[in-house]
Coordinates of N, CA and C in Angstrom, one line a residue:
I10 N 144.4 -92.2 114.6 CA 144.6 -90.7 114.5 C 144.3 -90.1 115.9
K11 N 145.2 -89.3 116.4 CA 144.9 -88.6 117.7 C 144.1 -87.3 117.4
T12 N 143.3 -87.0 118.4 CA 142.5 -85.8 118.4 C 143.4 -84.7 119.0
L13 N 143.1 -83.4 118.6 CA 143.9 -82.3 119.1 C 143.0 -81.3 119.7
D14 N 143.2 -80.9 120.9 CA 142.4 -79.9 121.6 C 143.1 -78.6 121.4
T15 N 142.4 -77.6 120.7 CA 143.0 -76.3 120.4 C 142.8 -75.3 121.6
G16 N 142.0 -75.7 122.5 CA 141.8 -74.8 123.7 C 140.7 -73.7 123.4
T17 N 140.1 -73.8 122.2 CA 139.1 -72.7 121.9 C 137.7 -73.2 122.0
G18 N 137.5 -74.4 122.5 CA 136.2 -75.0 122.6 C 135.8 -75.8 121.3
F19 N 136.5 -75.6 120.3 CA 136.3 -76.3 119.0 C 137.3 -77.4 118.9
E20 N 136.9 -78.6 118.9 CA 137.9 -79.7 118.8 C 137.7 -80.4 117.5
P21 N 138.7 -80.3 116.6 CA 138.6 -81.0 115.3 C 138.8 -82.5 115.6
R22 N 138.4 -83.3 114.7 CA 138.4 -84.7 114.8 C 139.9 -85.3 114.7
S23 N 140.7 -84.6 113.9 CA 142.0 -85.1 113.7 C 143.0 -83.9 113.5
F24 N 144.2 -84.3 113.4 CA 145.3 -83.2 113.1 C 145.1 -82.7 111.7
G25 N 144.6 -83.5 110.7 CA 144.4 -83.1 109.4 C 143.3 -82.1 109.3
A26 N 142.2 -82.3 110.1 CA 141.1 -81.3 110.1 C 141.6 -80.0 110.7
F27 N 142.5 -80.0 111.7 CA 143.1 -78.8 112.3 C 143.9 -78.1 111.2
V28 N 144.7 -78.8 110.5 CA 145.6 -78.2 109.4 C 144.7 -77.6 108.3
N29 N 143.6 -78.3 108.0 CA 142.7 -77.7 107.0 C 142.0 -76.5 107.5
M30 N 141.7 -76.4 108.7 CA 141.1 -75.2 109.3 C 142.0 -74.0 109.3
V31 N 143.3 -74.3 109.6 CA 144.3 -73.2 109.6 C 144.5 -72.7 108.2
L32 N 144.6 -73.6 107.2 CA 144.7 -73.2 105.8 C 143.6 -72.4 105.3
N33 N 142.4 -72.8 105.6 CA 141.2 -72.0 105.3 C 141.2 -70.6 105.9
L34 N 141.7 -70.6 107.1 CA 141.8 -69.3 107.8 C 142.8 -68.4 107.1
G35 N 143.8 -69.0 106.6 CA 144.8 -68.2 105.8 C 144.2 -67.7 104.5
K36 N 143.4 -68.5 103.8 CA 142.7 -68.0 102.6 C 141.7 -66.9 103.0
L37 N 141.0 -67.0 104.1 CA 140.1 -65.9 104.5 C 140.9 -64.6 104.8
L38 N 142.0 -64.7 105.4 CA 142.8 -63.5 105.7 C 143.3 -62.9 104.4
R39 N 143.8 -63.7 103.5 CA 144.2 -63.2 102.2 C 143.1 -62.5 101.4
F40 N 141.9 -63.0 101.5 CA 140.7 -62.4 100.9 C 140.5 -61.0 101.4
F41 N 140.5 -60.9 102.8 CA 140.2 -59.6 103.4 C 141.3 -58.6 103.1
R42 N 142.5 -59.1 102.9 CA 143.6 -58.2 102.6 C 143.5 -57.6 101.2
N43 N 143.0 -58.4 100.3 CA 142.8 -58.0 98.9 C 141.4 -57.6 98.5
V44 N 140.6 -57.3 99.5 CA 139.2 -57.1 99.3 C 138.9 -55.8 98.4
E45 N 139.9 -54.8 98.5 CA 139.7 -53.6 97.7 C 139.8 -53.8 96.2
K46 N 140.4 -54.9 95.8 CA 140.6 -55.2 94.4 C 139.4 -55.8 93.7
H47 N 138.4 -56.3 94.5 CA 137.3 -57.0 93.9 C 136.3 -56.0 93.3
S48 N 135.8 -56.3 92.1 CA 134.9 -55.3 91.4 C 133.6 -55.0 92.2
K49 N 133.0 -56.0 92.8 CA 131.8 -55.7 93.6 C 132.0 -54.8 94.7
V50 N 133.2 -55.0 95.4 CA 133.5 -54.1 96.5 C 133.8 -52.7 96.0
K51 N 134.4 -52.6 94.8 CA 134.7 -51.2 94.2 C 133.3 -50.6 93.9
A52 N 132.4 -51.3 93.4 CA 131.1 -50.8 93.0 C 130.4 -50.3 94.3
L53 N 130.4 -51.1 95.4 CA 129.8 -50.7 96.6 C 130.4 -49.5 97.2
T54 N 131.7 -49.4 97.1 CA 132.5 -48.2 97.6 C 132.1 -47.0 96.8
A55 N 132.0 -47.1 95.5 CA 131.6 -46.0 94.6 C 130.2 -45.5 95.0
F56 N 129.3 -46.5 95.2 CA 127.9 -46.1 95.6 C 127.9 -45.4 96.9
D57 N 128.7 -45.9 97.9 CA 128.8 -45.3 99.2 C 129.3 -43.8 99.1
V58 N 130.3 -43.6 98.2 CA 130.8 -42.3 98.0 C 129.8 -41.4 97.4
W59 N 129.0 -41.9 96.4 CA 127.9 -41.1 95.8 C 126.9 -40.8 96.8
L60 N 126.5 -41.7 97.7 CA 125.5 -41.5 98.7 C 125.9 -40.4 99.6
N61 N 127.2 -40.4 100.0 CA 127.7 -39.4 101.0 C 127.9 -38.0 100.3
R62 N 128.1 -38.0 99.0 CA 128.3 -36.7 98.4 C 127.0 -36.1 97.8
S63 N 126.0 -36.9 97.5 CA 124.8 -36.4 96.9 C 123.8 -36.0 98.0
Q64 N 123.4 -34.8 97.9 CA 122.5 -34.3 98.9 C 121.1 -34.8 98.6
Y65 N 120.8 -35.1 97.3 CA 119.5 -35.6 97.0 C 119.3 -37.1 97.4
A66 N 120.4 -37.9 97.3 CA 120.3 -39.2 97.8 C 120.2 -39.3 99.3
T67 N 120.9 -38.4 100.0 CA 120.7 -38.3 101.5 C 119.3 -37.9 101.9
A68 N 118.7 -37.0 101.1 CA 117.4 -36.6 101.4 C 116.4 -37.7 101.1
A69 N 116.6 -38.4 100.0 CA 115.7 -39.5 99.7 C 115.8 -40.6 100.7
I70 N 116.9 -40.9 101.2 CA 117.1 -41.9 102.2 C 116.5 -41.5 103.5
R71 N 116.6 -40.2 103.9 CA 116.0 -39.8 105.2 C 114.5 -39.8 105.1
V72 N 113.9 -39.4 104.0 CA 112.5 -39.5 103.9 C 112.0 -40.9 103.8
S73 N 112.7 -41.8 103.1 CA 112.4 -43.2 103.1 C 112.4 -43.8 104.4
K74 N 113.3 -43.5 105.3 CA 113.4 -44.0 106.6 C 112.2 -43.6 107.4
V75 N 111.8 -42.4 107.3 CA 110.6 -41.9 108.0 C 109.3 -42.6 107.6
L76 N 109.2 -42.8 106.2 CA 108.0 -43.5 105.7 C 108.0 -45.0 106.1
L77 N 109.2 -45.6 106.1 CA 109.3 -47.0 106.6 C 108.9 -47.1 108.1
L78 N 109.3 -46.1 108.9 CA 109.0 -46.1 110.3 C 107.5 -46.0 110.4
F79 N 106.8 -45.1 109.6 CA 105.4 -45.0 109.7 C 104.7 -46.3 109.3
I80 N 105.1 -47.0 108.3 CA 104.5 -48.2 107.8 C 104.7 -49.3 108.9
H81 N 105.8 -49.3 109.6 CA 106.1 -50.3 110.6 C 105.2 -50.0 111.8
T82 N 105.1 -48.7 112.2 CA 104.2 -48.3 113.3 C 102.7 -48.7 113.0
A83 N 102.3 -48.4 111.8 CA 100.9 -48.8 111.4 C 100.7 -50.3 111.6
H84 N 101.7 -51.1 111.1 CA 101.6 -52.5 111.3 C 101.5 -52.9 112.8
L85 N 102.3 -52.3 113.6 CA 102.3 -52.7 115.0 C 101.0 -52.3 115.7
W86 N 100.4 -51.1 115.3 CA 99.1 -50.7 115.9 C 98.0 -51.6 115.4
G87 N 98.1 -52.1 114.1 CA 97.1 -53.0 113.6 C 97.1 -54.3 114.4
C88 N 98.3 -54.8 114.7 CA 98.4 -56.0 115.5 C 97.9 -55.8 116.9
I89 N 98.2 -54.7 117.5 CA 97.7 -54.4 118.8 C 96.2 -54.3 118.8
L90 N 95.6 -53.7 117.8 CA 94.2 -53.7 117.7 C 93.5 -55.1 117.8
V91 N 94.1 -56.0 117.0 CA 93.6 -57.3 117.0 C 93.8 -58.0 118.3
L92 N 94.9 -57.8 119.0 CA 95.2 -58.3 120.3 C 94.3 -57.7 121.3
A93 N 94.0 -56.4 121.2 CA 93.1 -55.8 122.2 C 91.7 -56.5 122.1
F94 N 91.3 -56.8 120.9 CA 90.0 -57.5 120.8 C 90.1 -58.9 121.4
D95 N 91.2 -59.7 121.0 CA 91.3 -61.1 121.5 C 91.4 -61.2 123.0
D96 N 92.2 -60.3 123.6 CA 92.5 -60.4 125.0 C 91.4 -59.8 125.9
F97 N 90.7 -58.8 125.5 CA 89.9 -58.0 126.4 C 88.4 -58.1 126.1
T98 N 87.9 -58.8 125.1 CA 86.5 -59.0 124.9 C 86.0 -59.9 125.9
V99 N 85.0 -59.4 126.7 CA 84.5 -60.3 127.8 C 83.3 -61.0 127.4
N100 N 82.3 -60.3 127.0 CA 80.9 -60.9 126.8 C 80.8 -61.3 125.4
D101 N 80.0 -60.6 124.6 CA 79.7 -60.9 123.2 C 80.7 -60.4 122.3
P102 N 81.3 -61.2 121.5 CA 82.3 -60.7 120.5 C 81.8 -59.7 119.5
R103 N 80.5 -59.7 119.3 CA 79.8 -58.8 118.4 C 79.9 -57.3 118.9
E104 N 80.1 -57.2 120.2 CA 80.2 -55.9 120.9 C 81.6 -55.4 120.9
S105 N 82.3 -55.4 119.8 CA 83.6 -54.9 119.7 C 83.8 -54.3 118.3
W106 N 85.0 -53.7 118.0 CA 85.2 -53.1 116.7 C 85.3 -54.1 115.6
L107 N 85.8 -55.3 115.9 CA 85.8 -56.4 114.9 C 84.4 -56.9 114.6
G108 N 83.5 -57.0 115.7 CA 82.2 -57.4 115.5 C 81.4 -56.4 114.6
S109 N 81.7 -55.1 114.8 CA 81.0 -54.1 114.0 C 81.4 -54.1 112.6
Q110 N 82.5 -54.7 112.2 CA 83.0 -54.8 110.9 C 82.7 -56.2 110.2
D111 N 82.1 -57.1 111.0 CA 81.8 -58.4 110.5 C 83.0 -59.2 110.0
V112 N 84.1 -59.1 110.8 CA 85.3 -59.8 110.4 C 85.7 -60.8 111.5
I113 N 84.8 -61.1 112.5 CA 85.2 -62.0 113.5 C 85.4 -63.4 112.9
D114 N 84.6 -63.8 112.0 CA 84.7 -65.1 111.5 C 85.5 -65.1 110.2
A115 N 86.1 -64.0 109.8 CA 86.9 -63.9 108.6 C 88.3 -64.5 108.9
D116 N 89.0 -64.7 107.8 CA 90.4 -65.3 107.9 C 91.3 -64.2 108.5
A117 N 92.5 -64.6 108.9 CA 93.5 -63.7 109.5 C 93.9 -62.6 108.6
V118 N 94.0 -62.9 107.3 CA 94.5 -61.8 106.4 C 93.5 -60.7 106.3
H119 N 92.2 -61.0 106.2 CA 91.1 -60.0 106.1 C 91.1 -59.2 107.4
T120 N 91.2 -59.9 108.6 CA 91.2 -59.2 109.9 C 92.4 -58.3 110.0
Y121 N 93.6 -58.8 109.6 CA 94.8 -57.9 109.6 C 94.6 -56.7 108.8
F122 N 94.1 -56.8 107.6 CA 94.0 -55.7 106.7 C 92.9 -54.7 107.1
T123 N 91.9 -55.2 107.8 CA 90.9 -54.3 108.4 C 91.6 -53.5 109.5
A124 N 92.3 -54.1 110.4 CA 93.0 -53.5 111.5 C 94.1 -52.5 110.9
L125 N 94.8 -52.9 109.9 CA 95.8 -52.0 109.3 C 95.2 -50.8 108.6
Y126 N 94.0 -51.0 108.0 CA 93.3 -49.9 107.4 C 92.9 -48.9 108.5
F127 N 92.4 -49.4 109.6 CA 92.0 -48.5 110.7 C 93.2 -47.8 111.3
S128 N 94.3 -48.5 111.5 CA 95.5 -47.8 112.1 C 96.1 -46.8 111.1
V129 N 96.1 -47.0 109.8 CA 96.6 -46.0 108.9 C 95.7 -44.8 108.9
T130 N 94.4 -45.0 108.8 CA 93.5 -43.8 108.8 C 93.6 -43.0 110.1
T131 N 93.8 -43.7 111.2 CA 93.9 -43.0 112.5 C 95.3 -42.3 112.6
L132 N 96.4 -43.0 112.2 CA 97.7 -42.4 112.4 C 97.9 -41.2 111.4
T133 N 97.2 -41.2 110.3 CA 97.3 -40.1 109.3 C 96.3 -39.0 109.6
T134 N 95.5 -39.2 110.7 CA 94.5 -38.2 111.2 C 93.4 -38.1 110.2
I135 N 93.2 -39.0 109.3 CA 92.0 -39.0 108.4 C 90.8 -39.4 109.1
G136 N 90.8 -40.6 109.7 CA 89.7 -41.1 110.5 C 88.4 -41.0 109.9
Y137 N 88.0 -41.9 109.0 CA 86.8 -41.9 108.3 C 85.6 -42.1 109.2
G138 N 85.7 -42.7 110.4 CA 84.6 -42.9 111.3 C 83.8 -44.2 111.0
D139 N 84.3 -45.0 110.0 CA 83.5 -46.2 109.7 C 83.9 -47.3 110.7
I140 N 85.0 -47.2 111.4 CA 85.3 -48.2 112.4 C 85.5 -47.4 113.7
V141 N 84.7 -47.9 114.8 CA 84.8 -47.1 116.0 C 85.0 -48.1 117.2
P142 N 85.7 -47.7 118.2 CA 85.9 -48.5 119.4 C 84.6 -48.6 120.2
I143 N 84.3 -49.8 120.7 CA 83.1 -50.0 121.4 C 83.4 -50.3 122.9
G144 N 84.3 -51.2 123.2 CA 84.6 -51.6 124.6 C 85.5 -50.6 125.2
F145 N 85.7 -50.8 126.6 CA 86.5 -50.0 127.4 C 88.0 -50.1 127.0
W146 N 88.5 -51.3 126.8 CA 89.9 -51.5 126.5 C 90.2 -51.0 125.0
E147 N 89.2 -51.2 124.2 CA 89.4 -50.7 122.8 C 89.6 -49.2 122.8
R148 N 88.8 -48.5 123.5 CA 88.9 -47.0 123.6 C 90.2 -46.6 124.1
N149 N 90.7 -47.3 125.1 CA 92.1 -47.0 125.6 C 93.2 -47.2 124.6
V150 N 93.1 -48.3 123.9 CA 94.0 -48.5 122.8 C 93.9 -47.4 121.7
W151 N 92.7 -47.0 121.4 CA 92.5 -46.0 120.4 C 93.1 -44.6 120.9
I152 N 93.0 -44.3 122.1 CA 93.5 -43.1 122.7 C 95.1 -43.1 122.5
L153 N 95.7 -44.2 122.9 CA 97.1 -44.3 122.8 C 97.6 -44.2 121.3
M154 N 96.8 -44.8 120.4 CA 97.2 -44.8 119.0 C 97.0 -43.4 118.5
G155 N 96.0 -42.7 118.9 CA 95.8 -41.3 118.4 C 96.9 -40.4 118.9
L156 N 97.3 -40.5 120.1 CA 98.4 -39.7 120.6 C 99.8 -40.0 119.9
S157 N 100.0 -41.3 119.7 CA 101.3 -41.7 119.0 C 101.2 -41.2 117.6
G158 N 100.0 -41.3 117.0 CA 99.9 -40.8 115.6 C 100.2 -39.3 115.5
A159 N 99.7 -38.5 116.4 CA 100.0 -37.1 116.4 C 101.5 -36.8 116.6
I160 N 102.1 -37.5 117.5 CA 103.6 -37.3 117.7 C 104.3 -37.7 116.4
M161 N 103.9 -38.8 115.8 CA 104.6 -39.3 114.6 C 104.4 -38.4 113.4
Y162 N 103.2 -37.9 113.3 CA 102.8 -36.9 112.3 C 103.7 -35.7 112.4
A163 N 103.9 -35.2 113.6 CA 104.7 -34.0 113.8 C 106.2 -34.3 113.4
G164 N 106.6 -35.5 113.8 CA 108.0 -35.9 113.5 C 108.2 -36.1 112.0
I165 N 107.2 -36.6 111.3 CA 107.4 -36.8 109.8 C 107.4 -35.4 109.1
F166 N 106.5 -34.5 109.5 CA 106.5 -33.2 108.9 C 107.8 -32.4 109.2
G167 N 108.3 -32.6 110.5 CA 109.6 -31.9 110.8 C 110.8 -32.5 110.0
T168 N 110.8 -33.8 109.9 CA 111.9 -34.4 109.1 C 111.9 -34.0 107.6
V169 N 110.7 -34.0 107.1 CA 110.6 -33.7 105.6 C 110.9 -32.2 105.4
T170 N 110.4 -31.3 106.3 CA 110.7 -29.9 106.2 C 112.2 -29.6 106.4
A171 N 112.8 -30.2 107.4 CA 114.2 -30.0 107.5 C 115.0 -30.5 106.4
T172 N 114.6 -31.7 105.8 CA 115.3 -32.2 104.6 C 115.2 -31.3 103.4
L173 N 114.0 -30.9 103.2 CA 113.8 -30.0 102.0 C 114.5 -28.6 102.2
Q174 N 114.6 -28.2 103.4 CA 115.3 -26.9 103.7 C 116.8 -27.0 103.4
K175 N 117.4 -28.2 103.7 CA 118.8 -28.4 103.4 C 119.1 -28.5 101.9
L176 N 118.1 -28.8 101.1 CA 118.4 -28.9 99.7 C 118.6 -27.6 99.1

């Protein structure tokens, strides 16, 4: 059996494989031509139309996006807090924010949730004061986190207010 070079970089092993590929491509094209007839696609289209026409759905999606952005940002800051400890602690690890919380020897999950707790309380401007930065680099990270929290807080209130005003 001779091999066939199609010139596309994909070389089937035989002419039969090439014919099979062409037939499967035809089936795929027929599927996309008749895609509107499938019930799942009709349901998704109806849902899309409902989303576009419903002002409440649009508002819920907009607020959900902002909340997901906040959760993602809190996660990133929590990870940055742990990295700031790992990369910039010079002398005694007990002289850091992780050392003050006794989570240096804890597992990664406990350390992550302690950092996440602190980032959420800082970003929401609650700031209980039970976790404080000790080292130079930790304070710099805290300053950046506080500034980004203030900006995000303003963005969240602006988005929610504009969304509620449109209702």
